PDB file of C-alpha atoms (C1' of nucleotides) in Angstrom:
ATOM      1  CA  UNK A   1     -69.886 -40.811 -88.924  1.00  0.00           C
ATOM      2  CA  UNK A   2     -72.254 -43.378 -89.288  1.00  0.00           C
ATOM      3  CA  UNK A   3     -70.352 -46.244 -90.567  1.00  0.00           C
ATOM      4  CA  UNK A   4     -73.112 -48.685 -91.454  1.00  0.00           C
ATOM      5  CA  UNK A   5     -71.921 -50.879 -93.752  1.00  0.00           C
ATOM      6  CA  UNK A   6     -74.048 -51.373 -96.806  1.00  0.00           C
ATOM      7  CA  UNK A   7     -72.370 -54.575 -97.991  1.00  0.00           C
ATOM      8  CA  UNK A   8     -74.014 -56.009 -94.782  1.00  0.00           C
ATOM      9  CA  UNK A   9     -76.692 -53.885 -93.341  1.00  0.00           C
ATOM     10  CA  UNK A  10     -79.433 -55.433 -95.556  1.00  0.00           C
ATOM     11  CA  UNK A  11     -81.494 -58.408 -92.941  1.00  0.00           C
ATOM     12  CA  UNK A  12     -80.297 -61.298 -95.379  1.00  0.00           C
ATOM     13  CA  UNK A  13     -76.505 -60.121 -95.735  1.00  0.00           C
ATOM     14  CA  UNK A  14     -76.733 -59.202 -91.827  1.00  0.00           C
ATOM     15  CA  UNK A  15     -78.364 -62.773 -91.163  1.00  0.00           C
ATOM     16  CA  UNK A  16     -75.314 -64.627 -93.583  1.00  0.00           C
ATOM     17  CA  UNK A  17     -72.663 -63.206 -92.148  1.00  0.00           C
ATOM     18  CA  UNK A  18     -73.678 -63.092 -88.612  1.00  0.00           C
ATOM     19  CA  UNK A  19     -74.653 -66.720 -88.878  1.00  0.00           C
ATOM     20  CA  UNK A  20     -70.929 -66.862 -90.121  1.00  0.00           C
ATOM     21  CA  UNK A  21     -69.207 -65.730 -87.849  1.00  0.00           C
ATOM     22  CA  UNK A  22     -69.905 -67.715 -85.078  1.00  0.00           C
ATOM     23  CA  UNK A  23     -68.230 -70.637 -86.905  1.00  0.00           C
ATOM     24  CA  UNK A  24     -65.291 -71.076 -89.344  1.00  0.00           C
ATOM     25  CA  UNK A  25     -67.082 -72.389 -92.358  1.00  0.00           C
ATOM     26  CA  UNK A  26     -70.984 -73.065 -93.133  1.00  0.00           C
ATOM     27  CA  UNK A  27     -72.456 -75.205 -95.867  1.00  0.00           C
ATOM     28  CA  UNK A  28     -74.306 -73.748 -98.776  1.00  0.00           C
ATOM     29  CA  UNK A  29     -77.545 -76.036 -97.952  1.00  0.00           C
ATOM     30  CA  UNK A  30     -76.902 -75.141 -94.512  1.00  0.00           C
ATOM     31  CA  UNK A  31     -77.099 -71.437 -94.909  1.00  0.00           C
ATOM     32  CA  UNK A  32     -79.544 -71.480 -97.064  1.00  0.00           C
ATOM     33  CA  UNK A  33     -81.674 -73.555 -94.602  1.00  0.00           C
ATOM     34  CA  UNK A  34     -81.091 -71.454 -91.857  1.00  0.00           C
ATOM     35  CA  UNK A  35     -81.884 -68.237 -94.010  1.00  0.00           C
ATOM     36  CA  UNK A  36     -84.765 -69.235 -95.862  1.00  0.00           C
ATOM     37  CA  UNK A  37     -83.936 -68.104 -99.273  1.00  0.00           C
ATOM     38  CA  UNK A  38     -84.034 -69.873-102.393  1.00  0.00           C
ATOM     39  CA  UNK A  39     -80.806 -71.061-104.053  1.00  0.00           C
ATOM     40  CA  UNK A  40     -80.176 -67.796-106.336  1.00  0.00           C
ATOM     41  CA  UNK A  41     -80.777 -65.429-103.779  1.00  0.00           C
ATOM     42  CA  UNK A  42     -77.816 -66.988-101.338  1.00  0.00           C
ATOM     43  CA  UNK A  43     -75.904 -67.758-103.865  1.00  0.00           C
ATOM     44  CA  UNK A  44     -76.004 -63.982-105.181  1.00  0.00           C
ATOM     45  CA  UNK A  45     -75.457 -62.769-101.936  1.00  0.00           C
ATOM     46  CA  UNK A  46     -72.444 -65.120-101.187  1.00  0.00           C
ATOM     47  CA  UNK A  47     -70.861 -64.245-104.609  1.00  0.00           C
ATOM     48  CA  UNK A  48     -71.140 -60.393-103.933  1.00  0.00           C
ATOM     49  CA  UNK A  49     -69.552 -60.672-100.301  1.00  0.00           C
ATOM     50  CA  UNK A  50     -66.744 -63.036-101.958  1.00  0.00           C
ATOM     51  CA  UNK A  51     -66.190 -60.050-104.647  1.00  0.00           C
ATOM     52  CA  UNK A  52     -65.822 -57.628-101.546  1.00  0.00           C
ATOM     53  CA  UNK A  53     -63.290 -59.830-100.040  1.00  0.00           C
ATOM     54  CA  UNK A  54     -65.633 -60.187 -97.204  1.00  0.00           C
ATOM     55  CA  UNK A  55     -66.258 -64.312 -97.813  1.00  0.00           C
ATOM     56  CA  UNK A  56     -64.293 -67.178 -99.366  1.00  0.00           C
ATOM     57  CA  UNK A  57     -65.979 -70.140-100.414  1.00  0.00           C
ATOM     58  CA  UNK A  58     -64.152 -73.773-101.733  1.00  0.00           C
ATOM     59  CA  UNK A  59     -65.626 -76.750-102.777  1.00  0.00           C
ATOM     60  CA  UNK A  60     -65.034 -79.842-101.263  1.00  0.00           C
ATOM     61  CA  UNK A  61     -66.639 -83.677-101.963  1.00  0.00           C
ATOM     62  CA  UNK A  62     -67.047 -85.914 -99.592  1.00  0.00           C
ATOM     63  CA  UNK A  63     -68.572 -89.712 -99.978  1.00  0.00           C
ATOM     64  CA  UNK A  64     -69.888 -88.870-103.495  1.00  0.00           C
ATOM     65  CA  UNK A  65     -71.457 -85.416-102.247  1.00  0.00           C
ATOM     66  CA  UNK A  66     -70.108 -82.099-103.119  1.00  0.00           C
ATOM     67  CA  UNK A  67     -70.466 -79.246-101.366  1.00  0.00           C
ATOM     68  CA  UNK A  68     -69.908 -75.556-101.294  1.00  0.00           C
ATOM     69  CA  UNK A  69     -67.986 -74.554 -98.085  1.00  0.00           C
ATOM     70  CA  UNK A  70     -68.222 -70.346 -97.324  1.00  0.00           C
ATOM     71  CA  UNK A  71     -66.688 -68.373 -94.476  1.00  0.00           C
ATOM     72  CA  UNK A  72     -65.877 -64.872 -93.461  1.00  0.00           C
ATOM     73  CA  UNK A  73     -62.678 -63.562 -94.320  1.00  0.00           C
ATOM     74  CA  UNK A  74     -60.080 -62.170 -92.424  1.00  0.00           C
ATOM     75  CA  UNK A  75     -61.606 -58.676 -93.831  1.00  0.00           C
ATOM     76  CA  UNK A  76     -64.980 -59.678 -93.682  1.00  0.00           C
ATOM     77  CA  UNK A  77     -64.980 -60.491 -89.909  1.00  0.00           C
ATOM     78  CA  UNK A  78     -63.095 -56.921 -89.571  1.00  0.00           C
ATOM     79  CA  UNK A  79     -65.682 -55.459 -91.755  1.00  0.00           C
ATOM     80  CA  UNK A  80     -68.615 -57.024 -89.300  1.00  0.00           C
ATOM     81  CA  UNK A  81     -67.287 -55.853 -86.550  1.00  0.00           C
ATOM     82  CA  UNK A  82     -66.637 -52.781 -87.558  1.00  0.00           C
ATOM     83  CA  UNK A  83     -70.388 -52.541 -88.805  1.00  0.00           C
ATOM     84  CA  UNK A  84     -71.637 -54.288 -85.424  1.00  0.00           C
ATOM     85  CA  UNK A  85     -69.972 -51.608 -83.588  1.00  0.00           C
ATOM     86  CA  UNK A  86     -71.811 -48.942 -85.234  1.00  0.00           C
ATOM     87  CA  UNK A  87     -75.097 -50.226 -85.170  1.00  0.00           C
ATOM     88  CA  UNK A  88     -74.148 -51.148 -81.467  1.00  0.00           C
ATOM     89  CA  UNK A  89     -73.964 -47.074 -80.999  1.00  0.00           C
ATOM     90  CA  UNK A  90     -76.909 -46.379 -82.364  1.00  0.00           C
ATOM     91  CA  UNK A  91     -79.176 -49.132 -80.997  1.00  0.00           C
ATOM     92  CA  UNK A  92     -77.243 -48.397 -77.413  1.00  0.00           C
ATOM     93  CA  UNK A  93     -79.395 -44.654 -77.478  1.00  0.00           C
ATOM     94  CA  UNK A  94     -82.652 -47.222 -77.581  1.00  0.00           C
ATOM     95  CA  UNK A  95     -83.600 -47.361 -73.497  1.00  0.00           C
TER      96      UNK A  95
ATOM     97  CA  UNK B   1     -87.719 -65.440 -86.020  1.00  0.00           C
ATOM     98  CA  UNK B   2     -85.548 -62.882 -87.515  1.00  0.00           C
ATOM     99  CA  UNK B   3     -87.650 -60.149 -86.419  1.00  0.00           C
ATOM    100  CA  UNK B   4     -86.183 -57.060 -88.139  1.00  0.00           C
ATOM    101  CA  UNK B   5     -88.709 -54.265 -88.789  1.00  0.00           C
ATOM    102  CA  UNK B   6     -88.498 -53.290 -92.433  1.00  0.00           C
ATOM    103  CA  UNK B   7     -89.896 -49.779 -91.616  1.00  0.00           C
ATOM    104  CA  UNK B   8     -87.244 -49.370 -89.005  1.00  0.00           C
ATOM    105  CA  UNK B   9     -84.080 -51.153 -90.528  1.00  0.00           C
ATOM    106  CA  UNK B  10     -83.187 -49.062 -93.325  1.00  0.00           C
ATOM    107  CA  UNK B  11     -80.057 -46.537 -92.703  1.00  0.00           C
ATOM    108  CA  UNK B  12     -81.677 -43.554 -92.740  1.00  0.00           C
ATOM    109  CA  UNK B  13     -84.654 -44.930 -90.618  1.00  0.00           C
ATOM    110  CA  UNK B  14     -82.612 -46.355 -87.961  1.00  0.00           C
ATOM    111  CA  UNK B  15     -81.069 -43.119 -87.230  1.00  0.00           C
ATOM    112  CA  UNK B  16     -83.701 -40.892 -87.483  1.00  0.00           C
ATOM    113  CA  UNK B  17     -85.816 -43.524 -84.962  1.00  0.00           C
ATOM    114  CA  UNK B  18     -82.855 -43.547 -82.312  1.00  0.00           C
ATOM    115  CA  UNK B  19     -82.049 -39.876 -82.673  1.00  0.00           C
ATOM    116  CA  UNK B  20     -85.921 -39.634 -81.771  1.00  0.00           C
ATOM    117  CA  UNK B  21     -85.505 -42.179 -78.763  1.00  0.00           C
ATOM    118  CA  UNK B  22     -83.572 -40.096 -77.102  1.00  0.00           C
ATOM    119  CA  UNK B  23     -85.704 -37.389 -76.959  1.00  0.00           C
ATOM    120  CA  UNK B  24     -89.333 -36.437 -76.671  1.00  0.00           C
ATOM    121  CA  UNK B  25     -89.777 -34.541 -79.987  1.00  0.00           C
ATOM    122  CA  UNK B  26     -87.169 -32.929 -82.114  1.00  0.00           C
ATOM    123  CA  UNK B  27     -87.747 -30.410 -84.978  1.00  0.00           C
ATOM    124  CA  UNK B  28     -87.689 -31.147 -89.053  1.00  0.00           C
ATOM    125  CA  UNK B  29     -84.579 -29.275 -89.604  1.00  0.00           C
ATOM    126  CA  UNK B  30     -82.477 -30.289 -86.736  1.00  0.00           C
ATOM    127  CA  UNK B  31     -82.814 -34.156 -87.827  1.00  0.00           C
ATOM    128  CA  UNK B  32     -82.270 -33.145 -91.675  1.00  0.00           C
ATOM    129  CA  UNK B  33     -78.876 -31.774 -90.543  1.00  0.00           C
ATOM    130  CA  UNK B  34     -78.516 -34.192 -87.788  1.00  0.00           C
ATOM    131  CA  UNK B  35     -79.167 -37.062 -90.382  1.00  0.00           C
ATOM    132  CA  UNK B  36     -77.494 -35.460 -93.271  1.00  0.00           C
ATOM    133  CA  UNK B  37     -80.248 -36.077 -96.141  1.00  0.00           C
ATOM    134  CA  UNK B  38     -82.356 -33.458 -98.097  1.00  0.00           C
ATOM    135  CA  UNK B  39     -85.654 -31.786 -96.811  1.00  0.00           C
ATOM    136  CA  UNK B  40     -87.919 -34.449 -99.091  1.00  0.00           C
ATOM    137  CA  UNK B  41     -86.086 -37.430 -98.263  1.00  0.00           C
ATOM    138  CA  UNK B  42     -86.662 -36.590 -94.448  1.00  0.00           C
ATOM    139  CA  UNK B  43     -90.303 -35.774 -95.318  1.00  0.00           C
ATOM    140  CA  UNK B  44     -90.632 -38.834 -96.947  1.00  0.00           C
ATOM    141  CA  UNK B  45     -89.078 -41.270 -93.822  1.00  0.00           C
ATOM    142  CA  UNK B  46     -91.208 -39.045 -91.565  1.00  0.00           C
ATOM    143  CA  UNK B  47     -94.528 -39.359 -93.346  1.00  0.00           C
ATOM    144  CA  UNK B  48     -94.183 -42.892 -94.196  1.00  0.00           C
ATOM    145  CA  UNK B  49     -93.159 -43.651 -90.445  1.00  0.00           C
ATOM    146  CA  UNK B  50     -96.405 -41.152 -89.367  1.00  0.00           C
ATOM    147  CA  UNK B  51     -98.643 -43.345 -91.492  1.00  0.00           C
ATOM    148  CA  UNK B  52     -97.319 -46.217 -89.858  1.00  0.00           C
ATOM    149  CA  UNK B  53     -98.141 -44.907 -86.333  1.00  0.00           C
ATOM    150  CA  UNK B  54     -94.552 -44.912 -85.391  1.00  0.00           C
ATOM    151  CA  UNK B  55     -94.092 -41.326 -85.456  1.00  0.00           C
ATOM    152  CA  UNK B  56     -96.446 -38.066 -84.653  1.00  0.00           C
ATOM    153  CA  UNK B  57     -95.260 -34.389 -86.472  1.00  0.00           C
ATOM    154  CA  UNK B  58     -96.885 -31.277 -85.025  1.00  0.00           C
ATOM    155  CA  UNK B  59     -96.687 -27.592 -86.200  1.00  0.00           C
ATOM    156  CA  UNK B  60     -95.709 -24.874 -83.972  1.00  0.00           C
ATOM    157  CA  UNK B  61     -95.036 -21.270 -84.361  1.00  0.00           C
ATOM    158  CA  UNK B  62     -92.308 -19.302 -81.919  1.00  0.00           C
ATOM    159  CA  UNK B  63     -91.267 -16.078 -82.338  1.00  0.00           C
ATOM    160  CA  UNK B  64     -92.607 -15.878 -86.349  1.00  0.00           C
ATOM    161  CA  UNK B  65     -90.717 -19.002 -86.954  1.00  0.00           C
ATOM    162  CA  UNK B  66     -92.568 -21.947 -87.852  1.00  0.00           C
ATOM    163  CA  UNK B  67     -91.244 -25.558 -87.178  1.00  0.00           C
ATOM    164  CA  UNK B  68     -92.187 -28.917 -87.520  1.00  0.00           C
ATOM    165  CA  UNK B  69     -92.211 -31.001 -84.280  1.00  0.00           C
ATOM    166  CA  UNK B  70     -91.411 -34.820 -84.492  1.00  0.00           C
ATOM    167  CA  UNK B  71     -91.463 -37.009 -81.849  1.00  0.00           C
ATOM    168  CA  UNK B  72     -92.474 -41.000 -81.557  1.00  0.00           C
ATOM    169  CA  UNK B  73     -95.315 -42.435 -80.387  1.00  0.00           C
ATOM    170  CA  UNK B  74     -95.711 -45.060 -78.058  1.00  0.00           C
ATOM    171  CA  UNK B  75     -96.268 -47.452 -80.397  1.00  0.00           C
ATOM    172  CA  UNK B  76     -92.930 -46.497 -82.515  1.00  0.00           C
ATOM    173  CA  UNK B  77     -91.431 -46.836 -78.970  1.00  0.00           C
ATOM    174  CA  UNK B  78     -92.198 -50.286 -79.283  1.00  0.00           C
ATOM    175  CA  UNK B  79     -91.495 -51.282 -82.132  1.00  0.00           C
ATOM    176  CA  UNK B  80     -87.974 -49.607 -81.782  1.00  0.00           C
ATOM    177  CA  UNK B  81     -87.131 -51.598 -79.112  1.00  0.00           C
ATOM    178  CA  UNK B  82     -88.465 -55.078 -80.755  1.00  0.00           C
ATOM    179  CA  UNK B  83     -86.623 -53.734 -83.408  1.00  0.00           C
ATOM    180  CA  UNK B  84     -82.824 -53.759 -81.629  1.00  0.00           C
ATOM    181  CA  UNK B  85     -83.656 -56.695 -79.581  1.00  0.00           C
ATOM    182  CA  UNK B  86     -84.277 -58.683 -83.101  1.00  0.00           C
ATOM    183  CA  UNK B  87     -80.907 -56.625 -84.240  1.00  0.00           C
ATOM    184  CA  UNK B  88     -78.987 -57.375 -80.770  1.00  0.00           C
ATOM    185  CA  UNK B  89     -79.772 -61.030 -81.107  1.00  0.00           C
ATOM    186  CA  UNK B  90     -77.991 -61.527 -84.612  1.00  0.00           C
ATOM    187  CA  UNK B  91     -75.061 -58.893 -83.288  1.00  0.00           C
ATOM    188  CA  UNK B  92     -74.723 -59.987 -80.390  1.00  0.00           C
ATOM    189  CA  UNK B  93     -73.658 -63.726 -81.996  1.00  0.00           C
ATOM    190  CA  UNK B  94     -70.466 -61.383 -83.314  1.00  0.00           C
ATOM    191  CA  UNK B  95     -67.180 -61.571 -81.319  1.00  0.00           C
TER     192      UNK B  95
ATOM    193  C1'  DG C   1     -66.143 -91.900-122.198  1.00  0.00           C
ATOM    194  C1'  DA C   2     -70.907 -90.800-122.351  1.00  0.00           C
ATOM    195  C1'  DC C   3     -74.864 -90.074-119.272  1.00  0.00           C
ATOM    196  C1'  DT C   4     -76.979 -88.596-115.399  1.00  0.00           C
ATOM    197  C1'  DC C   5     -77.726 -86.332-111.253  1.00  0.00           C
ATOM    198  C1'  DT C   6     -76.914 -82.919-108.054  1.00  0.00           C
ATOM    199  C1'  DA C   7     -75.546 -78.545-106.446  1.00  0.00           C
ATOM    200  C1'  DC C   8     -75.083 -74.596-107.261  1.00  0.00           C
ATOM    201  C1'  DT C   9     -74.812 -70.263-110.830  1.00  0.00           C
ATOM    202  C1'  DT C  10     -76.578 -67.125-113.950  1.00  0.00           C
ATOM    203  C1'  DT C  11     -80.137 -64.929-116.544  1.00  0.00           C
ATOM    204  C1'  DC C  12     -84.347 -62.762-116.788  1.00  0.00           C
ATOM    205  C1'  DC C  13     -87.634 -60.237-114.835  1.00  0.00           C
ATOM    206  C1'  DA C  14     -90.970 -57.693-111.771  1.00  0.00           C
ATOM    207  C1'  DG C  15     -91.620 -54.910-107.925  1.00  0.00           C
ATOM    208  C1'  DA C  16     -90.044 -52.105-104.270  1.00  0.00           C
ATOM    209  C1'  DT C  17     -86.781 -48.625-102.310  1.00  0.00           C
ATOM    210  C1'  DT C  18     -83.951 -44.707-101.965  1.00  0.00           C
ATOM    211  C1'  DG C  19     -82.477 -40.422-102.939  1.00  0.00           C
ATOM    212  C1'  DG C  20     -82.183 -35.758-105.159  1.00  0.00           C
ATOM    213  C1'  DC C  21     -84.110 -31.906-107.726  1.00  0.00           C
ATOM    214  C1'  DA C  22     -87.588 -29.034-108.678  1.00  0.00           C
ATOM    215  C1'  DA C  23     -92.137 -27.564-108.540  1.00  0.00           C
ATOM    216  C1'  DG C  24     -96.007 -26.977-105.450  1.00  0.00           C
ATOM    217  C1'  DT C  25     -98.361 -25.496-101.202  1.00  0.00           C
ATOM    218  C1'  DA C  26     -99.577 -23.489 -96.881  1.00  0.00           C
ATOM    219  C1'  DG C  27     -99.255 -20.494 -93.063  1.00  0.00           C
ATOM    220  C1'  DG C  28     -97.351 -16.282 -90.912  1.00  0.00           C
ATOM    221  C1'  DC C  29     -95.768 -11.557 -91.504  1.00  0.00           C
ATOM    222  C1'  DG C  30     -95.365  -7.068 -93.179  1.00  0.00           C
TER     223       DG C  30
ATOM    224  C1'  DC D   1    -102.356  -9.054-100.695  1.00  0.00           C
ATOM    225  C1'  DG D   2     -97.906 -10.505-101.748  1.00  0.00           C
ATOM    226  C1'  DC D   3     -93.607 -12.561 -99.953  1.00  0.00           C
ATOM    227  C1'  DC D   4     -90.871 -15.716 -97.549  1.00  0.00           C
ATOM    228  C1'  DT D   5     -89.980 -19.787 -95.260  1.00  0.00           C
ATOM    229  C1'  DA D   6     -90.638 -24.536 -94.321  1.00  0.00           C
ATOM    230  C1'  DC D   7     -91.850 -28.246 -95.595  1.00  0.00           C
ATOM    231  C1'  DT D   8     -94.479 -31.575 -99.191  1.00  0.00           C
ATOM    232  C1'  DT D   9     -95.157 -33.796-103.407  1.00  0.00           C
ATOM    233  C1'  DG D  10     -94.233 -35.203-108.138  1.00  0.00           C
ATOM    234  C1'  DC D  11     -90.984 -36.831-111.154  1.00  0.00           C
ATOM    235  C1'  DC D  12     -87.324 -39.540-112.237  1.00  0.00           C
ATOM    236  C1'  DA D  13     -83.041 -42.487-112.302  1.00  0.00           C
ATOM    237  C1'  DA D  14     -80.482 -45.856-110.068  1.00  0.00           C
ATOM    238  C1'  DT D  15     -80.162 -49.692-107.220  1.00  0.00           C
ATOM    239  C1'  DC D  16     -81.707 -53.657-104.795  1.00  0.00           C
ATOM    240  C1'  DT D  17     -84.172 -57.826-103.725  1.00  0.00           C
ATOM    241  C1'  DG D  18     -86.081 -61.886-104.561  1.00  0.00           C
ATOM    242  C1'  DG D  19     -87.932 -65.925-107.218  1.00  0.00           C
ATOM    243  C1'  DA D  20     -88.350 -68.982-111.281  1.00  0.00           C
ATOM    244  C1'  DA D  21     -86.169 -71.061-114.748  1.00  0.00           C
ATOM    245  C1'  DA D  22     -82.478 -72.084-117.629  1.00  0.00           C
ATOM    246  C1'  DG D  23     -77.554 -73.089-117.629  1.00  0.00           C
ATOM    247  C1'  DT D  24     -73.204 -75.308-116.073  1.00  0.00           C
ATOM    248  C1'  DA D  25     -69.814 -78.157-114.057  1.00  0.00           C
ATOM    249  C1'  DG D  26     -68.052 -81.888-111.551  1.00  0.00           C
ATOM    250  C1'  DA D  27     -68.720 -86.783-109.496  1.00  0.00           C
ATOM    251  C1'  DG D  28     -70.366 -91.043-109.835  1.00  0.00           C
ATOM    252  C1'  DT D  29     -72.235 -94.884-112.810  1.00  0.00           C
ATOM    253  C1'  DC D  30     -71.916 -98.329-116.120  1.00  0.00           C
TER     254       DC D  30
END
DNA sequence: GACTCTACTTTCCAGATTGGCAAGTAGGCG
DNA sequence: CGCCTACTTGCCAATCTGGAAAGTAGAGTC
């Protein structure tokens, strides 16, 4: 009835994956950058979205520097929008 | 930057704050059902979100039945709506 | 092929949250 | 004055969140 996902409603997971999805694939560094958590804590987070099926992540090197590569999934982008449209119908009450 | 309300974002406190944006006041037992969770874990939201200023309770008595009045204040109006603009802002990046 | 260096990963831990049950309390009614 | 209802509070278990620090694995170096 409500449909909030708990695999994303919590701010960092929502942050991760909604920075996600507006591009096919994010560095590690990046992400973690751009969320402001240490190395453990997006690391955790990635690995428990990847165990949902909701993120994929591959490592690639390039010119000596290897890098983690993570993305939403075909189910995780479902799963988002799925969970953006029910927050949408509660926030859409607001005003 | 991110903006989220901690006091607001939870499950169970984002519906019981937009149920209450709709309205001007509602009473205890109609958001328990409403919201699905026992009495004290309503109490508990409500109280915490009263000592925050976000939300006002008020007894009344009709007809030998005594209810508990809860309604937000203007300064849980507020922060409601910084709340889903912070929210919209990530969501909004989806699709 | 061993060493190092980097980029995560995992472990350990503390503190905060969330929820239910059950006991407590307070006000109205008979 | 006791009872009943409508919350409130105390107690507790489970889960979550985050950081620091230790661990690991692969790439480059010599």
């Amino acid at each position: 009835m409500v449909g909030l996902d708990p695999l994303i409603h919590p701010p960092t997971r929502l942050q991760l994956v909604t920075t996600l999805s507006a591009v096919s694939e994010a560095e590690f560094t990046t992400l973690r950058t751009a969320l402001q958590v240490s190395d453990s804590v997006l690391s955790k987070h990635v690995s428990a979205l990847v165990d949902a099926g909701y993120l994929r992540s591959r490592k690639s090197v390039h010119a000596g520097r290897r890098t983690t590569w993570v993305g939403l999934t075909d189910v995780g982008r479902q799963a988002l929008r799925d969970h953006v449209a029910a927050v949408r119908q509660l926030i859409d009450m607001v005003d």
